[in-house]
Short mmCIF file of C-alpha atoms in Angstrom, two decimals:
data_model
loop_
_atom_site.label_atom_id
_atom_site.label_comp_id
_atom_site.label_asym_id
_atom_site.label_seq_id
_atom_site.Cartn_x
_atom_site.Cartn_y
_atom_site.Cartn_z
CA MET A 1 -7.07 -41.40 3.62
CA THR A 2 -10.51 -41.09 6.20
CA THR A 3 -8.71 -38.76 8.35
CA THR A 4 -11.29 -34.57 8.10
CA PRO A 5 -9.31 -32.78 5.57
CA ILE A 6 -8.70 -29.86 6.52
CA VAL A 7 -9.70 -27.49 3.59
CA GLU A 8 -12.57 -28.47 2.32
CA ALA A 9 -14.19 -26.75 -0.85
CA ARG A 10 -16.56 -28.05 -2.46
CA ALA A 11 -18.93 -26.85 -6.44
CA ILE A 12 -17.13 -23.88 -6.02
CA HIS A 13 -18.65 -22.12 -8.87
CA LYS A 14 -16.86 -18.30 -9.84
CA HIS A 15 -17.90 -15.44 -12.08
CA PHE A 16 -15.89 -12.45 -12.99
CA GLY A 17 -18.05 -10.88 -14.86
CA HIS A 18 -19.40 -13.06 -18.12
CA LEU A 19 -16.33 -15.26 -17.00
CA HIS A 20 -16.74 -18.14 -16.22
CA VAL A 21 -14.03 -19.44 -14.25
CA LEU A 22 -14.08 -21.98 -12.02
CA LYS A 23 -17.31 -24.16 -13.25
CA GLY A 24 -18.42 -26.46 -9.92
CA VAL A 25 -14.90 -26.94 -8.79
CA ASP A 26 -14.14 -29.74 -4.63
CA LEU A 27 -10.86 -30.06 -3.63
CA ARG A 28 -10.33 -31.81 -0.23
CA VAL A 29 -7.01 -31.27 0.89
CA ALA A 30 -5.52 -34.13 3.99
CA GLU A 31 -3.17 -32.92 7.19
CA LYS A 32 0.10 -33.10 6.10
CA GLU A 33 -1.24 -33.87 2.01
CA LEU A 34 0.72 -32.51 -0.35
CA VAL A 35 -1.40 -31.85 -3.30
CA PHE A 36 -0.31 -30.13 -6.41
CA LEU A 37 -3.26 -27.77 -9.02
CA ILE A 38 -1.15 -27.56 -12.61
CA GLY A 39 -2.91 -27.32 -15.84
CA PRO A 40 -2.91 -24.97 -18.59
CA SER A 41 -2.38 -20.93 -17.33
CA GLY A 42 -6.47 -20.11 -17.55
CA SER A 43 -7.46 -23.25 -16.74
CA GLY A 44 -8.70 -21.65 -13.11
CA LYS A 45 -5.68 -23.17 -10.50
CA SER A 46 -5.16 -19.86 -9.05
CA THR A 47 -8.45 -18.68 -8.80
CA LEU A 48 -9.40 -21.90 -6.74
CA LEU A 49 -6.41 -21.06 -4.96
CA ARG A 50 -7.47 -17.97 -3.91
CA CYS A 51 -10.97 -18.89 -3.18
CA LEU A 52 -9.32 -20.79 -0.11
CA ASN A 53 -8.67 -18.04 1.45
CA ARG A 54 -10.81 -15.24 0.42
CA LEU A 55 -8.55 -13.65 -1.35
CA GLU A 56 -11.27 -13.65 -3.96
CA ASP A 57 -15.04 -14.67 -3.24
CA PRO A 58 -15.96 -17.78 -4.42
CA SER A 59 -19.27 -16.79 -6.17
CA SER A 60 -20.97 -20.08 -4.77
CA GLY A 61 -20.32 -23.04 -2.89
CA SER A 62 -17.97 -23.77 0.34
CA VAL A 63 -15.05 -23.63 1.69
CA MET A 64 -13.99 -25.07 4.88
CA VAL A 65 -11.19 -24.55 6.25
CA ASP A 66 -9.42 -26.19 9.91
CA GLY A 67 -13.10 -26.61 10.29
CA ILE A 68 -14.44 -22.77 9.69
CA ASP A 69 -16.51 -22.03 7.63
CA MET A 70 -14.53 -19.38 4.82
CA LEU A 71 -17.65 -17.78 3.62
CA ASP A 72 -20.36 -18.09 6.91
CA ALA A 73 -20.34 -13.86 7.53
CA ARG A 74 -20.14 -14.15 11.19
CA THR A 75 -16.61 -15.73 10.27
CA ASP A 76 -13.76 -13.40 11.37
CA ILE A 77 -11.44 -13.30 8.46
CA ASN A 78 -9.14 -11.99 9.79
CA LYS A 79 -8.96 -14.71 11.64
CA ALA A 80 -9.24 -17.40 9.76
CA ARG A 81 -6.40 -16.46 7.46
CA GLN A 82 -3.93 -17.03 9.79
CA ARG A 83 -4.59 -20.87 9.75
CA ILE A 84 -3.52 -20.36 6.02
CA GLY A 85 -0.40 -19.10 4.78
CA MET A 86 0.26 -18.05 1.19
CA VAL A 87 3.29 -17.55 -0.98
CA PHE A 88 2.62 -15.18 -4.73
CA GLN A 89 4.56 -15.81 -7.55
CA SER A 90 5.86 -12.14 -7.12
CA PHE A 91 6.89 -12.53 -3.55
CA ASN A 92 4.75 -8.89 -2.73
CA LEU A 93 7.95 -8.44 0.48
CA TYR A 94 7.32 -5.27 2.16
CA PRO A 95 10.02 -2.96 0.64
CA HIS A 96 9.97 -0.21 3.31
CA MET A 97 10.55 -3.60 6.17
CA THR A 98 14.19 -5.22 6.86
CA ALA A 99 13.65 -9.29 6.46
CA LEU A 100 12.57 -9.37 10.15
CA GLY A 101 10.50 -6.62 9.78
CA ASN A 102 8.41 -8.12 7.17
CA VAL A 103 7.15 -11.83 9.03
CA ALA A 104 7.15 -9.42 12.11
CA LEU A 105 4.26 -7.12 10.97
CA ALA A 106 1.60 -9.54 11.25
CA LEU A 107 3.13 -11.08 14.13
CA ARG A 108 3.18 -7.78 16.40
CA LYS A 109 -0.63 -6.93 15.18
CA VAL A 110 -2.56 -9.28 14.22
CA GLN A 111 -1.00 -12.12 16.64
CA GLY A 112 -0.22 -9.18 19.06
CA MET A 113 3.50 -9.89 20.80
CA GLY A 114 5.47 -7.14 22.41
CA LYS A 115 8.28 -6.14 19.95
CA ALA A 116 11.00 -8.31 20.96
CA GLU A 117 9.22 -11.79 20.73
CA ALA A 118 7.92 -10.93 17.72
CA GLU A 119 10.89 -10.40 16.65
CA ALA A 120 12.38 -13.21 17.95
CA ARG A 121 9.85 -15.79 16.39
CA ALA A 122 10.14 -13.69 12.60
CA GLY A 123 13.91 -14.51 13.28
CA LYS A 124 13.46 -18.35 14.11
CA ALA A 125 11.25 -18.22 11.08
CA LEU A 126 14.06 -16.88 8.64
CA ASP A 127 15.99 -19.23 10.16
CA ARG A 128 14.06 -22.40 8.84
CA VAL A 129 14.39 -20.42 5.29
CA HIS A 130 18.22 -20.76 6.19
CA LEU A 131 18.08 -16.89 5.84
CA GLY A 132 19.13 -15.74 9.80
CA ASP A 133 21.88 -14.44 8.53
CA ARG A 134 19.98 -11.50 6.09
CA ALA A 135 17.16 -10.13 8.73
CA ASP A 136 18.33 -6.50 8.68
CA HIS A 137 18.51 -6.97 4.88
CA TYR A 138 15.79 -4.60 2.58
CA PRO A 139 13.80 -6.94 -0.22
CA LEU A 140 15.63 -4.63 -2.36
CA GLN A 141 19.24 -6.43 -1.22
CA LEU A 142 18.33 -9.92 -1.57
CA SER A 143 17.81 -12.04 -4.74
CA GLY A 144 14.81 -13.07 -5.46
CA GLY A 145 15.00 -16.55 -4.40
CA GLN A 146 16.05 -15.35 -1.07
CA GLN A 147 13.01 -12.91 -1.53
CA GLN A 148 10.40 -15.71 -2.04
CA ARG A 149 12.24 -17.98 1.47
CA VAL A 150 11.39 -14.50 3.13
CA ALA A 151 8.09 -14.41 2.02
CA ILE A 152 7.85 -18.29 3.26
CA ALA A 153 8.75 -17.29 5.92
CA ARG A 154 6.65 -14.31 6.37
CA ALA A 155 3.67 -17.49 6.32
CA ILE A 156 5.12 -19.82 8.64
CA ALA A 157 5.87 -17.31 11.02
CA LEU A 158 2.29 -17.09 11.94
CA GLU A 159 1.84 -21.25 12.48
CA PRO A 160 -0.82 -21.77 9.74
CA ARG A 161 -2.55 -24.90 9.01
CA VAL A 162 -1.81 -25.15 5.90
CA MET A 163 0.20 -23.35 2.91
CA LEU A 164 -1.25 -22.10 -0.41
CA PHE A 165 1.72 -21.29 -2.50
CA ASP A 166 0.38 -19.68 -5.89
CA GLU A 167 3.79 -20.31 -8.97
CA PRO A 168 6.23 -19.57 -6.33
CA THR A 169 9.11 -19.85 -8.35
CA SER A 170 8.09 -19.19 -12.02
CA ALA A 171 9.69 -16.01 -11.02
CA LEU A 172 12.79 -16.36 -10.44
CA ASP A 173 15.63 -16.93 -12.67
CA PRO A 174 16.09 -20.68 -12.57
CA GLU A 175 19.34 -20.75 -10.91
CA LEU A 176 17.48 -19.94 -7.48
CA VAL A 177 13.87 -22.01 -8.27
CA GLY A 178 16.06 -24.74 -6.05
CA GLY A 179 16.68 -23.23 -3.50
CA VAL A 180 12.79 -22.13 -2.27
CA LEU A 181 12.20 -26.28 -3.63
CA ALA A 182 14.48 -26.91 -0.46
CA VAL A 183 12.51 -24.85 1.61
CA MET A 184 9.07 -25.70 0.80
CA ARG A 185 10.25 -30.05 1.10
CA GLU A 186 11.88 -29.24 3.84
CA LEU A 187 8.70 -27.89 5.28
CA ARG A 188 6.79 -31.38 3.74
CA GLU A 189 9.19 -33.17 5.41
CA ASP A 190 8.12 -30.95 8.77
CA GLY A 191 4.24 -32.29 8.24
CA MET A 192 2.90 -28.98 6.85
CA THR A 193 -0.17 -29.15 4.69
CA MET A 194 -0.02 -27.70 1.32
CA VAL A 195 -1.57 -27.23 -1.53
CA VAL A 196 0.63 -26.09 -4.84
CA VAL A 197 0.10 -24.48 -7.48
CA SER A 198 3.01 -24.57 -9.98
CA HIS A 199 4.76 -26.35 -12.98
CA GLU A 200 7.60 -27.12 -11.80
CA MET A 201 7.05 -30.93 -12.65
CA GLY A 202 10.30 -32.30 -11.27
CA PHE A 203 8.86 -30.86 -7.51
CA ALA A 204 5.65 -33.40 -7.55
CA LYS A 205 6.47 -36.22 -9.46
CA ALA A 206 8.64 -36.26 -6.29
CA ALA A 207 7.08 -34.68 -3.34
CA ALA A 208 3.73 -34.60 -3.96
CA ASP A 209 0.92 -37.25 -2.74
CA ARG A 210 -1.50 -35.55 -4.98
CA VAL A 211 -1.92 -33.82 -8.39
CA VAL A 212 -4.34 -32.01 -9.81
CA PHE A 213 -5.13 -31.36 -13.27
CA MET A 214 -7.18 -28.22 -14.02
CA ALA A 215 -9.07 -27.12 -17.36
CA ASP A 216 -11.19 -24.36 -17.78
CA GLY A 217 -12.61 -24.50 -15.19
CA MET A 218 -12.99 -27.68 -14.65
CA ILE A 219 -11.09 -30.84 -12.81
CA VAL A 220 -10.18 -32.98 -15.26
CA GLU A 221 -8.34 -35.91 -13.00
CA GLU A 222 -6.54 -36.07 -10.10
CA GLY A 223 -3.50 -39.03 -9.28
CA ASN A 224 -1.01 -39.53 -7.81
CA PRO A 225 1.53 -38.38 -9.11
CA ALA A 226 3.24 -42.06 -10.48
CA ASP A 227 -0.37 -42.75 -12.08
CA PHE A 228 -0.72 -39.23 -12.94
CA PHE A 229 2.19 -38.82 -15.08
CA ASP A 230 3.02 -42.28 -16.73
CA ALA A 231 -0.37 -43.33 -17.35
CA PRO A 232 -3.20 -40.55 -17.63
CA LYS A 233 -6.53 -41.55 -18.63
CA HIS A 234 -7.79 -37.98 -20.74
CA GLU A 235 -6.84 -37.17 -23.32
CA ARG A 236 -6.35 -33.56 -22.79
CA THR A 237 -3.96 -34.90 -19.14
CA ARG A 238 -1.89 -35.82 -21.72
CA ASN A 239 -2.15 -33.44 -24.20
CA PHE A 240 -0.80 -31.17 -21.54
CA ILE A 241 2.11 -33.60 -19.68
CA ARG A 242 3.51 -33.76 -23.11
CA GLN A 243 3.82 -29.94 -23.45
CA ILE A 244 5.56 -29.08 -20.71
CA GLU A 245 8.25 -32.14 -20.24
CA ARG A 246 9.47 -30.88 -24.65
CA HIS A 247 10.41 -27.80 -22.22
CA MET B 1 19.36 54.15 -9.42
CA ASP B 2 19.90 55.16 -6.43
CA MET B 3 16.16 56.16 -5.85
CA PHE B 4 15.51 52.52 -7.01
CA LEU B 5 18.12 51.01 -4.34
CA GLU B 6 16.51 53.60 -1.69
CA THR B 7 12.80 52.63 -2.78
CA PHE B 8 13.28 48.99 -3.06
CA PHE B 9 16.00 48.33 -0.47
CA ASN B 10 16.55 50.65 2.50
CA TRP B 11 18.67 49.40 5.33
CA GLN B 12 17.06 51.46 7.60
CA ILE B 13 13.46 51.00 6.42
CA ILE B 14 14.61 47.39 7.13
CA GLU B 15 15.29 48.44 11.12
CA GLU B 16 12.40 50.65 11.10
CA ALA B 17 10.17 47.65 10.01
CA TRP B 18 11.52 44.67 11.21
CA PRO B 19 9.27 44.34 14.38
CA ILE B 20 6.35 44.46 12.69
CA LEU B 21 7.27 41.78 10.04
CA TRP B 22 8.81 40.01 12.53
CA GLN B 23 5.50 39.65 14.04
CA GLY B 24 4.18 39.17 10.47
CA LEU B 25 6.86 35.63 9.82
CA GLN B 26 5.77 33.71 13.41
CA ALA B 27 2.09 34.35 12.74
CA THR B 28 2.74 33.16 8.95
CA LEU B 29 5.57 30.34 11.42
CA LEU B 30 2.28 29.61 12.95
CA LEU B 31 -0.29 29.81 10.53
CA SER B 32 0.83 26.70 8.26
CA LEU B 33 2.32 24.65 11.78
CA LEU B 34 -1.39 24.87 11.54
CA VAL B 35 -2.77 24.05 8.25
CA VAL B 36 -0.56 22.26 6.99
CA PRO B 37 -0.44 18.49 9.43
CA LEU B 38 -4.89 20.36 8.70
CA GLY B 39 -3.76 19.48 5.56
CA ILE B 40 -2.07 16.45 5.04
CA ALA B 41 -5.04 15.01 8.02
CA GLY B 42 -7.26 15.87 5.38
CA GLY B 43 -6.32 14.33 2.66
CA ILE B 44 -5.07 10.90 4.17
CA MET B 45 -8.85 11.22 5.06
CA ILE B 46 -10.45 11.31 1.72
CA ALA B 47 -7.06 9.74 -0.39
CA VAL B 48 -8.34 6.28 2.62
CA LEU B 49 -11.99 7.18 2.10
CA SER B 50 -11.18 6.51 -1.70
CA THR B 51 -10.18 3.22 -2.04
CA PHE B 52 -13.41 2.27 -0.90
CA HIS B 53 -15.74 1.86 -4.07
CA ALA B 54 -19.25 1.94 -2.92
CA PRO B 55 -21.14 4.50 -5.30
CA TRP B 56 -22.37 6.05 -2.06
CA VAL B 57 -18.22 7.20 -0.76
CA LYS B 58 -17.74 7.80 -4.16
CA TRP B 59 -19.89 10.02 -4.99
CA PRO B 60 -20.20 12.16 -2.71
CA LEU B 61 -15.83 12.39 -1.52
CA CYS B 62 -16.37 13.18 -5.94
CA VAL B 63 -18.55 15.91 -5.40
CA TYR B 64 -16.52 17.25 -2.43
CA VAL B 65 -13.13 17.16 -3.94
CA ASP B 66 -14.04 19.07 -6.90
CA THR B 67 -15.70 21.37 -5.45
CA PHE B 68 -12.91 22.84 -3.07
CA ARG B 69 -10.30 21.98 -5.63
CA ALA B 70 -12.43 24.53 -8.53
CA LEU B 71 -13.84 27.17 -5.69
CA PRO B 72 -10.73 29.71 -5.15
CA PRO B 73 -9.10 29.48 -1.61
CA LEU B 74 -9.77 33.25 -0.98
CA VAL B 75 -12.94 33.13 -1.58
CA LEU B 76 -13.42 29.85 0.53
CA LEU B 77 -12.02 31.62 3.46
CA ILE B 78 -13.95 35.04 3.10
CA PHE B 79 -16.97 33.15 3.53
CA ILE B 80 -16.48 31.04 6.75
CA PHE B 81 -15.02 33.77 8.20
CA ALA B 82 -17.78 36.73 7.20
CA GLY B 83 -20.80 34.70 5.53
CA LEU B 84 -21.27 32.07 8.35
CA PRO B 85 -21.83 34.17 11.50
CA PHE B 86 -25.30 35.25 9.55
CA VAL B 87 -26.45 31.72 10.05
CA GLY B 88 -25.76 31.34 13.50
CA ILE B 89 -21.59 29.99 13.38
CA ASP B 90 -18.57 31.91 13.91
CA VAL B 91 -15.15 30.61 14.52
CA GLY B 92 -13.39 33.80 14.54
CA PRO B 93 -10.17 33.61 12.02
CA TRP B 94 -7.74 31.18 13.62
CA GLY B 95 -11.04 28.75 13.01
CA ALA B 96 -12.14 30.20 9.60
CA VAL B 97 -8.06 29.31 8.30
CA ALA B 98 -8.23 25.68 10.07
CA ILE B 99 -11.57 24.84 8.09
CA GLY B 100 -10.64 27.18 5.02
CA PHE B 101 -7.73 25.22 4.42
CA PHE B 102 -8.76 21.87 5.59
CA LEU B 103 -10.97 21.65 3.26
CA ASN B 104 -8.95 23.41 -0.51
CA THR B 105 -5.10 21.92 0.82
CA GLY B 106 -6.61 18.52 2.00
CA ALA B 107 -8.95 17.84 -1.55
CA TYR B 108 -5.36 18.80 -2.92
CA TYR B 109 -3.28 16.36 -0.47
CA GLY B 110 -5.50 12.99 -1.42
CA GLU B 111 -5.69 13.48 -4.42
CA ILE B 112 -1.92 13.44 -4.52
CA LEU B 113 -1.70 10.50 -1.99
CA ARG B 114 -5.09 8.24 -3.86
CA ALA B 115 -2.51 8.20 -6.73
CA GLY B 116 0.02 7.25 -4.32
CA ILE B 117 -2.02 4.50 -3.42
CA GLU B 118 -2.84 3.43 -6.92
CA SER B 119 0.52 3.41 -7.04
CA VAL B 120 0.93 0.17 -4.60
CA PRO B 121 0.97 -2.78 -6.22
CA ARG B 122 -2.39 -5.03 -5.35
CA GLY B 123 -0.30 -7.53 -4.81
CA GLN B 124 1.22 -5.77 -1.08
CA LEU B 125 -2.45 -5.45 -0.97
CA GLU B 126 -3.10 -9.09 -1.14
CA ALA B 127 0.10 -10.28 0.81
CA ALA B 128 -1.27 -8.41 4.35
CA ARG B 129 -4.91 -9.42 4.37
CA SER B 130 -3.16 -12.93 4.04
CA THR B 131 -1.80 -12.71 6.95
CA GLY B 132 -4.72 -11.41 8.75
CA LEU B 133 -3.38 -8.13 8.65
CA THR B 134 -7.28 -6.05 9.14
CA ARG B 135 -7.95 -3.17 5.53
CA GLY B 136 -6.78 -0.71 8.32
CA GLN B 137 -3.92 -2.29 9.43
CA THR B 138 -2.85 -2.98 5.68
CA MET B 139 -3.61 0.84 4.87
CA ALA B 140 -1.04 2.18 8.05
CA HIS B 141 1.48 -0.06 8.00
CA VAL B 142 2.41 -1.06 3.72
CA VAL B 143 0.02 0.45 2.12
CA LEU B 144 0.51 4.58 3.03
CA PRO B 145 4.04 5.12 3.60
CA GLN B 146 4.99 3.55 0.36
CA ALA B 147 2.13 5.33 -0.68
CA VAL B 148 3.64 8.42 0.90
CA ARG B 149 7.77 7.51 0.15
CA ASN B 150 5.97 7.50 -4.41
CA VAL B 151 4.30 10.59 -4.57
CA LEU B 152 7.21 12.59 -1.27
CA PRO B 153 8.19 15.14 -4.65
CA ASP B 154 4.87 16.10 -5.30
CA LEU B 155 3.09 16.38 -1.38
CA ILE B 156 6.68 18.70 -0.63
CA SER B 157 6.14 20.88 -4.03
CA ASN B 158 2.42 21.16 -2.31
CA THR B 159 3.66 22.00 1.24
CA LEU B 160 5.63 25.38 -0.50
CA GLU B 161 2.36 26.71 -1.60
CA VAL B 162 0.67 25.95 1.42
CA VAL B 163 3.48 27.68 2.96
CA LYS B 164 2.55 31.05 0.62
CA LEU B 165 -0.71 30.57 0.28
CA THR B 166 -0.95 31.95 4.06
CA SER B 167 -0.62 35.47 2.66
CA ILE B 168 -4.48 35.07 2.21
CA ALA B 169 -4.90 34.50 6.01
CA SER B 170 -4.86 38.23 5.70
CA VAL B 171 -8.55 38.65 4.56
CA VAL B 172 -9.48 37.46 7.97
CA ALA B 173 -7.85 39.99 9.69
CA LEU B 174 -4.95 37.62 10.57
CA PRO B 175 -1.52 40.00 10.89
CA GLU B 176 0.52 37.23 8.33
CA LEU B 177 3.92 38.54 7.16
CA LEU B 178 2.51 39.72 3.90
CA PHE B 179 0.32 41.81 5.43
CA GLN B 180 2.43 43.00 8.03
CA ALA B 181 4.87 44.30 4.94
CA ARG B 182 2.04 45.56 2.79
CA GLN B 183 1.60 47.87 6.75
CA ALA B 184 4.84 48.54 7.35
CA GLN B 185 4.84 49.69 3.19
CA SER B 186 2.15 52.05 3.72
CA VAL B 187 3.49 53.73 6.93
CA THR B 188 7.22 54.20 5.84
CA TYR B 189 6.03 55.27 2.30
CA ASN B 190 8.43 52.58 0.70
CA ALA B 191 8.68 49.27 -0.74
CA THR B 192 11.86 48.19 0.73
CA PRO B 193 9.21 45.69 3.77
CA ILE B 194 7.64 44.14 0.28
CA MET B 195 11.43 43.56 -0.73
CA ALA B 196 12.53 42.10 2.70
CA ALA B 197 9.08 40.27 3.56
CA ALA B 198 10.07 37.62 -0.29
CA VAL B 199 13.95 37.58 1.10
CA VAL B 200 12.02 36.31 4.76
CA TYR B 201 9.24 33.43 2.01
CA PHE B 202 12.77 32.24 0.38
CA ILE B 203 15.14 32.20 3.30
CA LEU B 204 12.35 30.04 4.78
CA LEU B 205 11.32 28.32 1.47
CA TRP B 206 14.62 26.93 0.23
CA PRO B 207 15.59 24.74 2.02
CA VAL B 208 12.28 23.00 1.23
CA VAL B 209 12.98 23.90 -2.67
CA ARG B 210 16.62 22.87 -2.42
CA VAL B 211 15.40 19.22 -0.85
CA LEU B 212 12.75 18.82 -3.39
CA SER B 213 14.51 18.81 -6.48
CA ARG B 214 17.08 16.84 -5.41
CA LEU B 215 14.71 13.68 -4.98
CA GLU B 216 12.95 14.73 -7.76
CA ASN B 217 16.25 14.35 -9.23
CA ARG B 218 16.35 11.21 -7.99
CA GLN B 219 13.40 9.67 -9.10
CA LEU B 220 14.63 10.44 -12.08
CA ALA B 221 17.44 8.89 -11.82
CA GLY B 222 16.16 5.70 -10.25
CA ARG B 223 13.62 5.05 -12.99
CA ARG B 224 16.38 4.90 -15.62
#
């Protein structure tokens, strides 16, 4: 791919006290690409994801997203974050607001829409995750899978240029995973650029353009899913794939 | 027995003292309407400041909260009312009450709200910030509403204490309910006005106490 990348992280280091969590990671994501980040727990994949929208501040390195230097002190980080949607393992829906309220909040407060306009946009975002009929439900009245789809709607309503998924299905009962993955696949078909941290290997094989394997804060190996899963080059990758496929 | 009833529950005395008590009740209500919102405002300020971890915010705040929680509110009030005029600051009785309660009850409300803010999971904040909400917007729309809900029983409980504490306003010559009752007592040589004041307090606060119990029971049920 020759297009300029939407996400370009270079030489990212991250220290938590004495812990060296990221040890010089480079990640480029092209437009409309779906990149899958996998690796054992503690490998730094979630931290890398969180460095991209600066929920974590990298200790050093550079992060460009859609042409914006995320680490520049002059960058309006709140403006930049609207271009980067994020979905969390634990959904993190606001429990005191309805599904519609969850999606509309940033539209109103960040993008400055009026109530009616924001709710119309929020309604459309909920339709895209097939929950238009649950708009007035509170998070506690929804299943985990539905909550996660509302969380996706909350992010895509802002029309981001890239979506980050941090283990979006790890907290879900198995029978609810499919609905969330289906929505993610539709997003992909609509041309959304996505970076996904997940252990859903079936989904990676079927939908990813590229799989990136991390271990000990470094990228060990990357490639298209077919090569990556069928002919991994590194011993560590082989071990990891063997372990997860045993399940 | 007759003597007891005559001294403590004398209807005739109530009728005579009622105009004075009524004035006191009005003052108490007015005081409460002044100091409760002031205290809550001070509390929100303290609680929000406590989320900043910079040492130059943290330590002054710690000293502030500790000081005004440890200092007896009565002493604080007398100092503001009678002491500050010596350095040229004369705020009058209402001003003294407003400042004193802002400092004292603000510190208490602040600690309660701080616990509430800390009870809101970090993921809530991250989700809000990831959509581009500023720190202030996140606090106002996402964190504080949940924080208040989580500590509502404690907030109401503290409010009950604050309303009862308004009786100390009498030391700066504000004729609140208990002060008026004592005045009536000294004029009539009878304890009935004090008992009447207690009944008025009870009627005033009992509905709030009921609401509080229901909330507490619901929270206990929710934890099971």
